[in-house]
Amino acid sequence: GQNIDQPTEMTATEGAIVQINCTYQTSGFNGLFWYQQHAGEAPTFLSYNVLDGLEEKGRFSSFLSRSKGYSYLLLKELQMKDSASYLCAVNRGSTLGRLYFGRGTQLTVWP
Amino acid sequence: DAGVIQSPRHEVTEMGQEVTLRCKPISGHNSLFWYRQTMMRGLELLIYFNNNVPIDDSGMPEDRFSAKMPNASFSTLKIQPSEPRDSAVYFCASSLGTGTENTEAFFGQGTRLTVV
């Protein structure tokens, strides 16, 4: 089975740094994705990790530890427009992967 | 490219009616996914196709749900008969995934289905 856990809600202020954690237990693993979803819109891709370590992309970074079944998304220099739901998704692998999504973390950025 | 295109954006229908959702993937993508999103269950994969062939439909909830991909540029998800519990946002996504490579999935804007 697949269990993907992330906090339901988080709040932070503009300019701050926030870390959104994701833990997973899955049979088969072939990478972890982070997506951003604004209310009423489609999820959009943020990052992908398949090896342990940190991937940095501008203000956003994502970390993976496969042995611990753990990932986090780090958002720096928060802006109001970063208020959104952040979805952690695990690719199970096999010939073609399928994504199992967590329930998402609703981030609210205050001025 | 215009991205993944879904229609309709909104659909309100009465219980028992047939509903057909449509999706046009990004040109050149060979994998297509149908997801359903609800507050209670989050984002769930219903079915995915590779090169127009259904690979895994284990997420399809019941026989009332069916999906087809007659060609590389078009897919449908049909619910017959529809029930109020089918109310959700249905997303179509496509990716250029080959073999064991992982490439990001691009999502359409979704169809918000309300069954009354």
mmCIF file with all atom_site columns, C-alpha atoms in Angstrom:
data_model
loop_
_atom_site.group_PDB
_atom_site.id
_atom_site.type_symbol
_atom_site.label_atom_id
_atom_site.label_alt_id
_atom_site.label_comp_id
_atom_site.label_asym_id
_atom_site.label_entity_id
_atom_site.label_seq_id
_atom_site.pdbx_PDB_ins_code
_atom_site.Cartn_x
_atom_site.Cartn_y
_atom_site.Cartn_z
_atom_site.occupancy
_atom_site.B_iso_or_equiv
_atom_site.pdbx_formal_charge
_atom_site.auth_seq_id
_atom_site.auth_comp_id
_atom_site.auth_asym_id
_atom_site.auth_atom_id
_atom_site.pdbx_PDB_model_num
ATOM 1   C CA . GLY A 1 1   ? 0.000   0.000  0.000   1.00 0.00 ? 1   GLY A CA 1
ATOM 2   C CA . GLN A 1 2   ? 0.909   3.634  -0.052  1.00 0.00 ? 2   GLN A CA 1
ATOM 3   C CA . ASN A 1 3   ? 0.853   6.049  2.889   1.00 0.00 ? 3   ASN A CA 1
ATOM 4   C CA . ILE A 1 4   ? 1.899   9.597  2.176   1.00 0.00 ? 4   ILE A CA 1
ATOM 5   C CA . ASP A 1 5   ? 1.630   12.013 5.049   1.00 0.00 ? 5   ASP A CA 1
ATOM 6   C CA . GLN A 1 6   ? 2.056   15.754 5.110   1.00 0.00 ? 6   GLN A CA 1
ATOM 7   C CA . PRO A 1 7   ? 0.687   18.458 7.413   1.00 0.00 ? 7   PRO A CA 1
ATOM 8   C CA . THR A 1 8   ? -2.761  19.742 6.544   1.00 0.00 ? 8   THR A CA 1
ATOM 9   C CA . GLU A 1 9   ? -2.055  23.434 7.039   1.00 0.00 ? 9   GLU A CA 1
ATOM 10  C CA . MET A 1 10  ? 0.832   25.809 7.620   1.00 0.00 ? 10  MET A CA 1
ATOM 11  C CA . THR A 1 11  ? 1.107   29.567 7.937   1.00 0.00 ? 11  THR A CA 1
ATOM 12  C CA . ALA A 1 12  ? 4.055   31.907 7.525   1.00 0.00 ? 12  ALA A CA 1
ATOM 13  C CA . THR A 1 13  ? 4.787   35.570 6.906   1.00 0.00 ? 13  THR A CA 1
ATOM 14  C CA . GLU A 1 14  ? 6.137   37.280 3.828   1.00 0.00 ? 14  GLU A CA 1
ATOM 15  C CA . GLY A 1 15  ? 9.903   37.047 3.506   1.00 0.00 ? 15  GLY A CA 1
ATOM 16  C CA . ALA A 1 16  ? 10.163  34.061 5.846   1.00 0.00 ? 16  ALA A CA 1
ATOM 17  C CA . ILE A 1 17  ? 11.300  30.502 5.146   1.00 0.00 ? 17  ILE A CA 1
ATOM 18  C CA . VAL A 1 18  ? 8.960   27.533 5.480   1.00 0.00 ? 18  VAL A CA 1
ATOM 19  C CA . GLN A 1 19  ? 9.641   23.795 5.318   1.00 0.00 ? 19  GLN A CA 1
ATOM 20  C CA . ILE A 1 20  ? 6.863   21.391 4.340   1.00 0.00 ? 20  ILE A CA 1
ATOM 21  C CA . ASN A 1 21  ? 7.561   17.797 5.310   1.00 0.00 ? 21  ASN A CA 1
ATOM 22  C CA . CYS A 1 22  ? 6.360   14.633 3.633   1.00 0.00 ? 22  CYS A CA 1
ATOM 23  C CA . THR A 1 23  ? 6.794   11.061 4.819   1.00 0.00 ? 23  THR A CA 1
ATOM 24  C CA . TYR A 1 24  ? 5.895   8.044  2.765   1.00 0.00 ? 24  TYR A CA 1
ATOM 25  C CA . GLN A 1 25  ? 5.654   4.283  2.920   1.00 0.00 ? 25  GLN A CA 1
ATOM 26  C CA . THR A 1 26  ? 5.257   2.692  -0.451  1.00 0.00 ? 26  THR A CA 1
ATOM 27  C CA . SER A 1 27  ? 5.838   -0.630 -2.121  1.00 0.00 ? 27  SER A CA 1
ATOM 28  C CA . GLY A 1 28  ? 8.245   0.327  -4.866  1.00 0.00 ? 28  GLY A CA 1
ATOM 29  C CA . PHE A 1 29  ? 9.786   3.760  -5.231  1.00 0.00 ? 29  PHE A CA 1
ATOM 30  C CA . ASN A 1 30  ? 10.929  5.553  -8.340  1.00 0.00 ? 30  ASN A CA 1
ATOM 31  C CA . GLY A 1 31  ? 11.056  9.187  -7.364  1.00 0.00 ? 31  GLY A CA 1
ATOM 32  C CA . LEU A 1 32  ? 9.187   11.862 -5.455  1.00 0.00 ? 32  LEU A CA 1
ATOM 33  C CA . PHE A 1 33  ? 7.489   14.927 -6.911  1.00 0.00 ? 33  PHE A CA 1
ATOM 34  C CA . TRP A 1 34  ? 6.277   18.182 -5.404  1.00 0.00 ? 34  TRP A CA 1
ATOM 35  C CA . TYR A 1 35  ? 3.402   20.043 -7.048  1.00 0.00 ? 35  TYR A CA 1
ATOM 36  C CA . GLN A 1 36  ? 1.842   23.424 -6.284  1.00 0.00 ? 36  GLN A CA 1
ATOM 37  C CA . GLN A 1 37  ? -1.901  23.941 -6.624  1.00 0.00 ? 37  GLN A CA 1
ATOM 38  C CA . HIS A 1 38  ? -3.633  27.299 -6.292  1.00 0.00 ? 38  HIS A CA 1
ATOM 39  C CA . ALA A 1 39  ? -7.311  27.243 -5.395  1.00 0.00 ? 39  ALA A CA 1
ATOM 40  C CA . GLY A 1 40  ? -9.453  26.318 -8.356  1.00 0.00 ? 40  GLY A CA 1
ATOM 41  C CA . GLU A 1 41  ? -6.471  25.629 -10.580 1.00 0.00 ? 41  GLU A CA 1
ATOM 42  C CA . ALA A 1 42  ? -4.514  22.641 -11.831 1.00 0.00 ? 42  ALA A CA 1
ATOM 43  C CA . PRO A 1 43  ? -1.462  21.258 -10.003 1.00 0.00 ? 43  PRO A CA 1
ATOM 44  C CA . THR A 1 44  ? 1.813   22.500 -11.474 1.00 0.00 ? 44  THR A CA 1
ATOM 45  C CA . PHE A 1 45  ? 5.170   20.777 -11.210 1.00 0.00 ? 45  PHE A CA 1
ATOM 46  C CA . LEU A 1 46  ? 7.748   22.154 -8.777  1.00 0.00 ? 46  LEU A CA 1
ATOM 47  C CA . SER A 1 47  ? 10.456  19.555 -8.271  1.00 0.00 ? 47  SER A CA 1
ATOM 48  C CA . TYR A 1 48  ? 11.533  15.943 -8.620  1.00 0.00 ? 48  TYR A CA 1
ATOM 49  C CA . ASN A 1 49  ? 13.958  13.896 -6.500  1.00 0.00 ? 49  ASN A CA 1
ATOM 50  C CA . VAL A 1 50  ? 15.012  10.331 -7.171  1.00 0.00 ? 50  VAL A CA 1
ATOM 51  C CA . LEU A 1 51  ? 18.404  10.306 -5.395  1.00 0.00 ? 51  LEU A CA 1
ATOM 52  C CA . ASP A 1 52  ? 19.125  11.322 -1.821  1.00 0.00 ? 52  ASP A CA 1
ATOM 53  C CA . GLY A 1 53  ? 20.029  14.933 -1.298  1.00 0.00 ? 53  GLY A CA 1
ATOM 54  C CA . LEU A 1 54  ? 18.940  18.454 -1.995  1.00 0.00 ? 54  LEU A CA 1
ATOM 55  C CA . GLU A 1 55  ? 17.731  19.842 -5.301  1.00 0.00 ? 55  GLU A CA 1
ATOM 56  C CA . GLU A 1 56  ? 17.661  23.632 -5.511  1.00 0.00 ? 56  GLU A CA 1
ATOM 57  C CA . LYS A 1 57  ? 15.579  25.661 -7.928  1.00 0.00 ? 57  LYS A CA 1
ATOM 58  C CA . GLY A 1 58  ? 15.570  29.336 -7.182  1.00 0.00 ? 58  GLY A CA 1
ATOM 59  C CA . ARG A 1 59  ? 13.519  30.072 -4.074  1.00 0.00 ? 59  ARG A CA 1
ATOM 60  C CA . PHE A 1 60  ? 12.373  26.439 -3.870  1.00 0.00 ? 60  PHE A CA 1
ATOM 61  C CA . SER A 1 61  ? 14.441  23.443 -2.761  1.00 0.00 ? 61  SER A CA 1
ATOM 62  C CA . SER A 1 62  ? 13.472  19.839 -2.231  1.00 0.00 ? 62  SER A CA 1
ATOM 63  C CA . PHE A 1 63  ? 15.233  17.191 -0.160  1.00 0.00 ? 63  PHE A CA 1
ATOM 64  C CA . LEU A 1 64  ? 14.937  13.421 -0.206  1.00 0.00 ? 64  LEU A CA 1
ATOM 65  C CA . SER A 1 65  ? 16.074  10.638 2.122   1.00 0.00 ? 65  SER A CA 1
ATOM 66  C CA . ARG A 1 66  ? 15.045  7.289  0.686   1.00 0.00 ? 66  ARG A CA 1
ATOM 67  C CA . SER A 1 67  ? 16.188  5.299  3.714   1.00 0.00 ? 67  SER A CA 1
ATOM 68  C CA . LYS A 1 68  ? 13.943  7.374  5.956   1.00 0.00 ? 68  LYS A CA 1
ATOM 69  C CA . GLY A 1 69  ? 11.029  7.686  3.527   1.00 0.00 ? 69  GLY A CA 1
ATOM 70  C CA . TYR A 1 70  ? 11.205  11.432 3.989   1.00 0.00 ? 70  TYR A CA 1
ATOM 71  C CA . SER A 1 71  ? 11.178  14.537 1.863   1.00 0.00 ? 71  SER A CA 1
ATOM 72  C CA . TYR A 1 72  ? 10.741  18.220 2.429   1.00 0.00 ? 72  TYR A CA 1
ATOM 73  C CA . LEU A 1 73  ? 10.031  21.249 0.306   1.00 0.00 ? 73  LEU A CA 1
ATOM 74  C CA . LEU A 1 74  ? 11.771  24.431 1.406   1.00 0.00 ? 74  LEU A CA 1
ATOM 75  C CA . LEU A 1 75  ? 10.381  27.765 0.318   1.00 0.00 ? 75  LEU A CA 1
ATOM 76  C CA . LYS A 1 76  ? 12.536  30.850 0.876   1.00 0.00 ? 76  LYS A CA 1
ATOM 77  C CA . GLU A 1 77  ? 11.734  34.570 0.716   1.00 0.00 ? 77  GLU A CA 1
ATOM 78  C CA . LEU A 1 78  ? 8.032   33.806 0.862   1.00 0.00 ? 78  LEU A CA 1
ATOM 79  C CA . GLN A 1 79  ? 5.679   35.907 -1.206  1.00 0.00 ? 79  GLN A CA 1
ATOM 80  C CA . MET A 1 80  ? 1.921   36.291 -0.977  1.00 0.00 ? 80  MET A CA 1
ATOM 81  C CA . LYS A 1 81  ? 1.545   34.433 -4.262  1.00 0.00 ? 81  LYS A CA 1
ATOM 82  C CA . ASP A 1 82  ? 3.087   31.346 -2.621  1.00 0.00 ? 82  ASP A CA 1
ATOM 83  C CA . SER A 1 83  ? -0.189  30.818 -0.743  1.00 0.00 ? 83  SER A CA 1
ATOM 84  C CA . ALA A 1 84  ? -1.358  27.522 -2.215  1.00 0.00 ? 84  ALA A CA 1
ATOM 85  C CA . SER A 1 85  ? -1.640  23.816 -1.561  1.00 0.00 ? 85  SER A CA 1
ATOM 86  C CA . TYR A 1 86  ? 1.614   21.856 -1.890  1.00 0.00 ? 86  TYR A CA 1
ATOM 87  C CA . LEU A 1 87  ? 1.256   18.235 -2.923  1.00 0.00 ? 87  LEU A CA 1
ATOM 88  C CA . CYS A 1 88  ? 3.811   15.524 -2.314  1.00 0.00 ? 88  CYS A CA 1
ATOM 89  C CA . ALA A 1 89  ? 3.575   12.609 -4.775  1.00 0.00 ? 89  ALA A CA 1
ATOM 90  C CA . VAL A 1 90  ? 5.455   9.335  -4.964  1.00 0.00 ? 90  VAL A CA 1
ATOM 91  C CA . ASN A 1 91  ? 6.149   7.463  -8.169  1.00 0.00 ? 91  ASN A CA 1
ATOM 92  C CA . ARG A 1 92  ? 5.855   3.758  -7.555  1.00 0.00 ? 92  ARG A CA 1
ATOM 93  C CA . GLY A 1 93  ? 7.924   2.741  -10.534 1.00 0.00 ? 93  GLY A CA 1
ATOM 94  C CA . SER A 1 94  ? 7.366   -0.383 -12.588 1.00 0.00 ? 94  SER A CA 1
ATOM 95  C CA . THR A 1 95  ? 7.477   -0.021 -16.354 1.00 0.00 ? 95  THR A CA 1
ATOM 96  C CA . LEU A 1 96  ? 5.692   3.268  -16.195 1.00 0.00 ? 96  LEU A CA 1
ATOM 97  C CA . GLY A 1 97  ? 5.278   4.996  -12.892 1.00 0.00 ? 97  GLY A CA 1
ATOM 98  C CA . ARG A 1 98  ? 2.027   6.071  -11.367 1.00 0.00 ? 98  ARG A CA 1
ATOM 99  C CA . LEU A 1 99  ? 1.831   8.956  -8.921  1.00 0.00 ? 99  LEU A CA 1
ATOM 100 C CA . TYR A 1 100 ? 0.348   8.572  -5.461  1.00 0.00 ? 100 TYR A CA 1
ATOM 101 C CA . PHE A 1 101 ? -0.450  11.972 -3.993  1.00 0.00 ? 101 PHE A CA 1
ATOM 102 C CA . GLY A 1 102 ? -0.576  13.105 -0.408  1.00 0.00 ? 102 GLY A CA 1
ATOM 103 C CA . ARG A 1 103 ? -3.566  15.153 0.710   1.00 0.00 ? 103 ARG A CA 1
ATOM 104 C CA . GLY A 1 104 ? -1.627  18.381 0.318   1.00 0.00 ? 104 GLY A CA 1
ATOM 105 C CA . THR A 1 105 ? -0.457  21.097 2.707   1.00 0.00 ? 105 THR A CA 1
ATOM 106 C CA . GLN A 1 106 ? -2.376  24.363 2.534   1.00 0.00 ? 106 GLN A CA 1
ATOM 107 C CA . LEU A 1 107 ? 0.144   27.166 3.004   1.00 0.00 ? 107 LEU A CA 1
ATOM 108 C CA . THR A 1 108 ? -1.082  30.650 3.864   1.00 0.00 ? 108 THR A CA 1
ATOM 109 C CA . VAL A 1 109 ? 1.391   33.515 3.621   1.00 0.00 ? 109 VAL A CA 1
ATOM 110 C CA . TRP A 1 110 ? 0.501   36.594 5.647   1.00 0.00 ? 110 TRP A CA 1
ATOM 111 C CA . PRO A 1 111 ? 1.767   40.119 4.948   1.00 0.00 ? 111 PRO A CA 1
ATOM 112 C CA . ASP B 2 1   ? 1.519   24.431 -27.144 1.00 0.00 ? 1   ASP B CA 1
ATOM 113 C CA . ALA B 2 2   ? -1.797  25.169 -25.435 1.00 0.00 ? 2   ALA B CA 1
ATOM 114 C CA . GLY B 2 3   ? -1.204  22.567 -22.757 1.00 0.00 ? 3   GLY B CA 1
ATOM 115 C CA . VAL B 2 4   ? -3.616  19.831 -21.742 1.00 0.00 ? 4   VAL B CA 1
ATOM 116 C CA . ILE B 2 5   ? -7.129  20.826 -22.736 1.00 0.00 ? 5   ILE B CA 1
ATOM 117 C CA . GLN B 2 6   ? -10.188 19.522 -20.925 1.00 0.00 ? 6   GLN B CA 1
ATOM 118 C CA . SER B 2 7   ? -13.862 20.053 -21.607 1.00 0.00 ? 7   SER B CA 1
ATOM 119 C CA . PRO B 2 8   ? -16.239 20.970 -20.239 1.00 0.00 ? 8   PRO B CA 1
ATOM 120 C CA . ARG B 2 9   ? -14.817 23.099 -17.395 1.00 0.00 ? 9   ARG B CA 1
ATOM 121 C CA . HIS B 2 10  ? -18.008 22.698 -15.410 1.00 0.00 ? 10  HIS B CA 1
ATOM 122 C CA . GLU B 2 11  ? -20.760 20.116 -15.624 1.00 0.00 ? 11  GLU B CA 1
ATOM 123 C CA . VAL B 2 12  ? -23.932 19.888 -13.592 1.00 0.00 ? 12  VAL B CA 1
ATOM 124 C CA . THR B 2 13  ? -26.070 16.846 -14.200 1.00 0.00 ? 13  THR B CA 1
ATOM 125 C CA . GLU B 2 14  ? -28.855 14.901 -12.601 1.00 0.00 ? 14  GLU B CA 1
ATOM 126 C CA . MET B 2 15  ? -28.305 11.591 -10.919 1.00 0.00 ? 15  MET B CA 1
ATOM 127 C CA . GLY B 2 16  ? -28.640 8.722  -13.375 1.00 0.00 ? 16  GLY B CA 1
ATOM 128 C CA . GLN B 2 17  ? -27.511 10.694 -16.401 1.00 0.00 ? 17  GLN B CA 1
ATOM 129 C CA . GLU B 2 18  ? -24.473 9.825  -18.479 1.00 0.00 ? 18  GLU B CA 1
ATOM 130 C CA . VAL B 2 19  ? -21.506 12.167 -18.223 1.00 0.00 ? 19  VAL B CA 1
ATOM 131 C CA . THR B 2 20  ? -18.601 12.334 -20.676 1.00 0.00 ? 20  THR B CA 1
ATOM 132 C CA . LEU B 2 21  ? -15.429 14.240 -19.891 1.00 0.00 ? 21  LEU B CA 1
ATOM 133 C CA . ARG B 2 22  ? -12.953 15.000 -22.649 1.00 0.00 ? 22  ARG B CA 1
ATOM 134 C CA . CYS B 2 23  ? -9.214  15.531 -22.764 1.00 0.00 ? 23  CYS B CA 1
ATOM 135 C CA . LYS B 2 24  ? -6.676  16.543 -25.372 1.00 0.00 ? 24  LYS B CA 1
ATOM 136 C CA . PRO B 2 25  ? -3.109  15.831 -24.185 1.00 0.00 ? 25  PRO B CA 1
ATOM 137 C CA . ILE B 2 26  ? -0.049  17.833 -25.115 1.00 0.00 ? 26  ILE B CA 1
ATOM 138 C CA . SER B 2 27  ? 1.069   16.935 -28.607 1.00 0.00 ? 27  SER B CA 1
ATOM 139 C CA . GLY B 2 28  ? 3.861   14.379 -28.553 1.00 0.00 ? 28  GLY B CA 1
ATOM 140 C CA . HIS B 2 29  ? 3.163   13.122 -25.041 1.00 0.00 ? 29  HIS B CA 1
ATOM 141 C CA . ASN B 2 30  ? 2.665   9.382  -24.908 1.00 0.00 ? 30  ASN B CA 1
ATOM 142 C CA . SER B 2 31  ? 1.259   8.952  -21.397 1.00 0.00 ? 31  SER B CA 1
ATOM 143 C CA . LEU B 2 32  ? -2.161  10.171 -20.298 1.00 0.00 ? 32  LEU B CA 1
ATOM 144 C CA . PHE B 2 33  ? -3.629  10.089 -16.816 1.00 0.00 ? 33  PHE B CA 1
ATOM 145 C CA . TRP B 2 34  ? -7.116  10.675 -15.399 1.00 0.00 ? 34  TRP B CA 1
ATOM 146 C CA . TYR B 2 35  ? -7.269  11.858 -11.777 1.00 0.00 ? 35  TYR B CA 1
ATOM 147 C CA . ARG B 2 36  ? -10.128 12.708 -9.447  1.00 0.00 ? 36  ARG B CA 1
ATOM 148 C CA . GLN B 2 37  ? -9.820  15.242 -6.634  1.00 0.00 ? 37  GLN B CA 1
ATOM 149 C CA . THR B 2 38  ? -12.130 15.564 -3.640  1.00 0.00 ? 38  THR B CA 1
ATOM 150 C CA . MET B 2 39  ? -11.754 17.161 -0.237  1.00 0.00 ? 39  MET B CA 1
ATOM 151 C CA . MET B 2 40  ? -12.131 13.808 1.468   1.00 0.00 ? 40  MET B CA 1
ATOM 152 C CA . ARG B 2 41  ? -9.748  11.718 -0.620  1.00 0.00 ? 41  ARG B CA 1
ATOM 153 C CA . GLY B 2 42  ? -7.408  14.219 -2.242  1.00 0.00 ? 42  GLY B CA 1
ATOM 154 C CA . LEU B 2 43  ? -6.011  13.515 -5.706  1.00 0.00 ? 43  LEU B CA 1
ATOM 155 C CA . GLU B 2 44  ? -6.511  9.920  -6.849  1.00 0.00 ? 44  GLU B CA 1
ATOM 156 C CA . LEU B 2 45  ? -5.298  8.282  -10.036 1.00 0.00 ? 45  LEU B CA 1
ATOM 157 C CA . LEU B 2 46  ? -8.148  6.572  -11.849 1.00 0.00 ? 46  LEU B CA 1
ATOM 158 C CA . ILE B 2 47  ? -6.481  5.204  -14.974 1.00 0.00 ? 47  ILE B CA 1
ATOM 159 C CA . TYR B 2 48  ? -3.505  5.809  -17.188 1.00 0.00 ? 48  TYR B CA 1
ATOM 160 C CA . PHE B 2 49  ? -2.699  5.107  -20.818 1.00 0.00 ? 49  PHE B CA 1
ATOM 161 C CA . ASN B 2 50  ? 0.591   4.674  -22.590 1.00 0.00 ? 50  ASN B CA 1
ATOM 162 C CA . ASN B 2 51  ? 0.627   4.953  -26.373 1.00 0.00 ? 51  ASN B CA 1
ATOM 163 C CA . ASN B 2 52  ? -3.190  4.905  -26.290 1.00 0.00 ? 52  ASN B CA 1
ATOM 164 C CA . VAL B 2 53  ? -3.298  1.580  -24.418 1.00 0.00 ? 53  VAL B CA 1
ATOM 165 C CA . PRO B 2 54  ? -4.776  1.403  -20.894 1.00 0.00 ? 54  PRO B CA 1
ATOM 166 C CA . ILE B 2 55  ? -1.976  0.252  -18.589 1.00 0.00 ? 55  ILE B CA 1
ATOM 167 C CA . ASP B 2 56  ? -3.553  0.370  -15.155 1.00 0.00 ? 56  ASP B CA 1
ATOM 168 C CA . ASP B 2 57  ? -7.220  0.962  -14.414 1.00 0.00 ? 57  ASP B CA 1
ATOM 169 C CA . SER B 2 58  ? -7.141  -0.301 -10.850 1.00 0.00 ? 58  SER B CA 1
ATOM 170 C CA . GLY B 2 59  ? -8.093  3.151  -9.594  1.00 0.00 ? 59  GLY B CA 1
ATOM 171 C CA . MET B 2 60  ? -11.384 3.209  -11.473 1.00 0.00 ? 60  MET B CA 1
ATOM 172 C CA . PRO B 2 61  ? -13.963 3.086  -8.697  1.00 0.00 ? 61  PRO B CA 1
ATOM 173 C CA . GLU B 2 62  ? -16.710 1.048  -10.310 1.00 0.00 ? 62  GLU B CA 1
ATOM 174 C CA . ASP B 2 63  ? -18.005 -0.394 -13.534 1.00 0.00 ? 63  ASP B CA 1
ATOM 175 C CA . ARG B 2 64  ? -19.946 2.815  -13.984 1.00 0.00 ? 64  ARG B CA 1
ATOM 176 C CA . PHE B 2 65  ? -16.652 4.442  -14.947 1.00 0.00 ? 65  PHE B CA 1
ATOM 177 C CA . SER B 2 66  ? -14.996 3.801  -18.286 1.00 0.00 ? 66  SER B CA 1
ATOM 178 C CA . ALA B 2 67  ? -12.192 5.510  -20.196 1.00 0.00 ? 67  ALA B CA 1
ATOM 179 C CA . LYS B 2 68  ? -11.062 5.362  -23.794 1.00 0.00 ? 68  LYS B CA 1
ATOM 180 C CA . MET B 2 69  ? -8.222  6.742  -25.831 1.00 0.00 ? 69  MET B CA 1
ATOM 181 C CA . PRO B 2 70  ? -9.049  6.173  -29.510 1.00 0.00 ? 70  PRO B CA 1
ATOM 182 C CA . ASN B 2 71  ? -6.002  8.113  -30.706 1.00 0.00 ? 71  ASN B CA 1
ATOM 183 C CA . ALA B 2 72  ? -2.978  9.974  -29.423 1.00 0.00 ? 72  ALA B CA 1
ATOM 184 C CA . SER B 2 73  ? -4.766  13.305 -29.211 1.00 0.00 ? 73  SER B CA 1
ATOM 185 C CA . PHE B 2 74  ? -8.026  12.458 -27.487 1.00 0.00 ? 74  PHE B CA 1
ATOM 186 C CA . SER B 2 75  ? -9.358  10.640 -24.441 1.00 0.00 ? 75  SER B CA 1
ATOM 187 C CA . THR B 2 76  ? -12.714 10.391 -22.719 1.00 0.00 ? 76  THR B CA 1
ATOM 188 C CA . LEU B 2 77  ? -13.833 9.456  -19.242 1.00 0.00 ? 77  LEU B CA 1
ATOM 189 C CA . LYS B 2 78  ? -17.452 8.354  -19.049 1.00 0.00 ? 78  LYS B CA 1
ATOM 190 C CA . ILE B 2 79  ? -19.668 7.857  -16.023 1.00 0.00 ? 79  ILE B CA 1
ATOM 191 C CA . GLN B 2 80  ? -22.922 5.989  -16.601 1.00 0.00 ? 80  GLN B CA 1
ATOM 192 C CA . PRO B 2 81  ? -25.090 6.264  -14.602 1.00 0.00 ? 81  PRO B CA 1
ATOM 193 C CA . SER B 2 82  ? -23.779 9.189  -12.547 1.00 0.00 ? 82  SER B CA 1
ATOM 194 C CA . GLU B 2 83  ? -24.349 9.435  -8.791  1.00 0.00 ? 83  GLU B CA 1
ATOM 195 C CA . PRO B 2 84  ? -24.029 12.369 -6.350  1.00 0.00 ? 84  PRO B CA 1
ATOM 196 C CA . ARG B 2 85  ? -20.890 10.814 -4.820  1.00 0.00 ? 85  ARG B CA 1
ATOM 197 C CA . ASP B 2 86  ? -19.166 11.199 -8.194  1.00 0.00 ? 86  ASP B CA 1
ATOM 198 C CA . SER B 2 87  ? -19.132 14.958 -7.657  1.00 0.00 ? 87  SER B CA 1
ATOM 199 C CA . ALA B 2 88  ? -15.478 16.016 -7.805  1.00 0.00 ? 88  ALA B CA 1
ATOM 200 C CA . VAL B 2 89  ? -12.907 17.770 -9.957  1.00 0.00 ? 89  VAL B CA 1
ATOM 201 C CA . TYR B 2 90  ? -11.594 15.460 -12.654 1.00 0.00 ? 90  TYR B CA 1
ATOM 202 C CA . PHE B 2 91  ? -8.128  16.219 -13.993 1.00 0.00 ? 91  PHE B CA 1
ATOM 203 C CA . CYS B 2 92  ? -6.463  14.893 -17.091 1.00 0.00 ? 92  CYS B CA 1
ATOM 204 C CA . ALA B 2 93  ? -2.656  14.976 -17.251 1.00 0.00 ? 93  ALA B CA 1
ATOM 205 C CA . SER B 2 94  ? -0.087  13.976 -19.834 1.00 0.00 ? 94  SER B CA 1
ATOM 206 C CA . SER B 2 95  ? 3.630   13.332 -19.823 1.00 0.00 ? 95  SER B CA 1
ATOM 207 C CA . LEU B 2 96  ? 6.451   12.277 -22.075 1.00 0.00 ? 96  LEU B CA 1
ATOM 208 C CA . GLY B 2 97  ? 7.289   9.159  -20.118 1.00 0.00 ? 97  GLY B CA 1
ATOM 209 C CA . THR B 2 98  ? 9.165   6.354  -21.788 1.00 0.00 ? 98  THR B CA 1
ATOM 210 C CA . GLY B 2 99  ? 10.380  3.188  -20.153 1.00 0.00 ? 99  GLY B CA 1
ATOM 211 C CA . THR B 2 100 ? 11.526  3.902  -16.632 1.00 0.00 ? 100 THR B CA 1
ATOM 212 C CA . GLU B 2 101 ? 12.223  7.591  -17.151 1.00 0.00 ? 101 GLU B CA 1
ATOM 213 C CA . ASN B 2 102 ? 10.356  9.983  -14.947 1.00 0.00 ? 102 ASN B CA 1
ATOM 214 C CA . THR B 2 103 ? 9.109   13.139 -16.495 1.00 0.00 ? 103 THR B CA 1
ATOM 215 C CA . GLU B 2 104 ? 6.721   15.587 -14.981 1.00 0.00 ? 104 GLU B CA 1
ATOM 216 C CA . ALA B 2 105 ? 3.019   15.317 -15.659 1.00 0.00 ? 105 ALA B CA 1
ATOM 217 C CA . PHE B 2 106 ? 1.256   18.411 -17.008 1.00 0.00 ? 106 PHE B CA 1
ATOM 218 C CA . PHE B 2 107 ? -2.294  18.824 -15.762 1.00 0.00 ? 107 PHE B CA 1
ATOM 219 C CA . GLY B 2 108 ? -5.307  20.264 -17.533 1.00 0.00 ? 108 GLY B CA 1
ATOM 220 C CA . GLN B 2 109 ? -7.526  22.813 -15.825 1.00 0.00 ? 109 GLN B CA 1
ATOM 221 C CA . GLY B 2 110 ? -9.957  20.125 -14.725 1.00 0.00 ? 110 GLY B CA 1
ATOM 222 C CA . THR B 2 111 ? -13.679 19.508 -15.052 1.00 0.00 ? 111 THR B CA 1
ATOM 223 C CA . ARG B 2 112 ? -15.735 20.322 -11.995 1.00 0.00 ? 112 ARG B CA 1
ATOM 224 C CA . LEU B 2 113 ? -18.562 17.783 -11.960 1.00 0.00 ? 113 LEU B CA 1
ATOM 225 C CA . THR B 2 114 ? -21.637 18.221 -9.802  1.00 0.00 ? 114 THR B CA 1
ATOM 226 C CA . VAL B 2 115 ? -24.230 15.457 -9.742  1.00 0.00 ? 115 VAL B CA 1
ATOM 227 C CA . VAL B 2 116 ? -27.516 16.495 -8.125  1.00 0.00 ? 116 VAL B CA 1
#
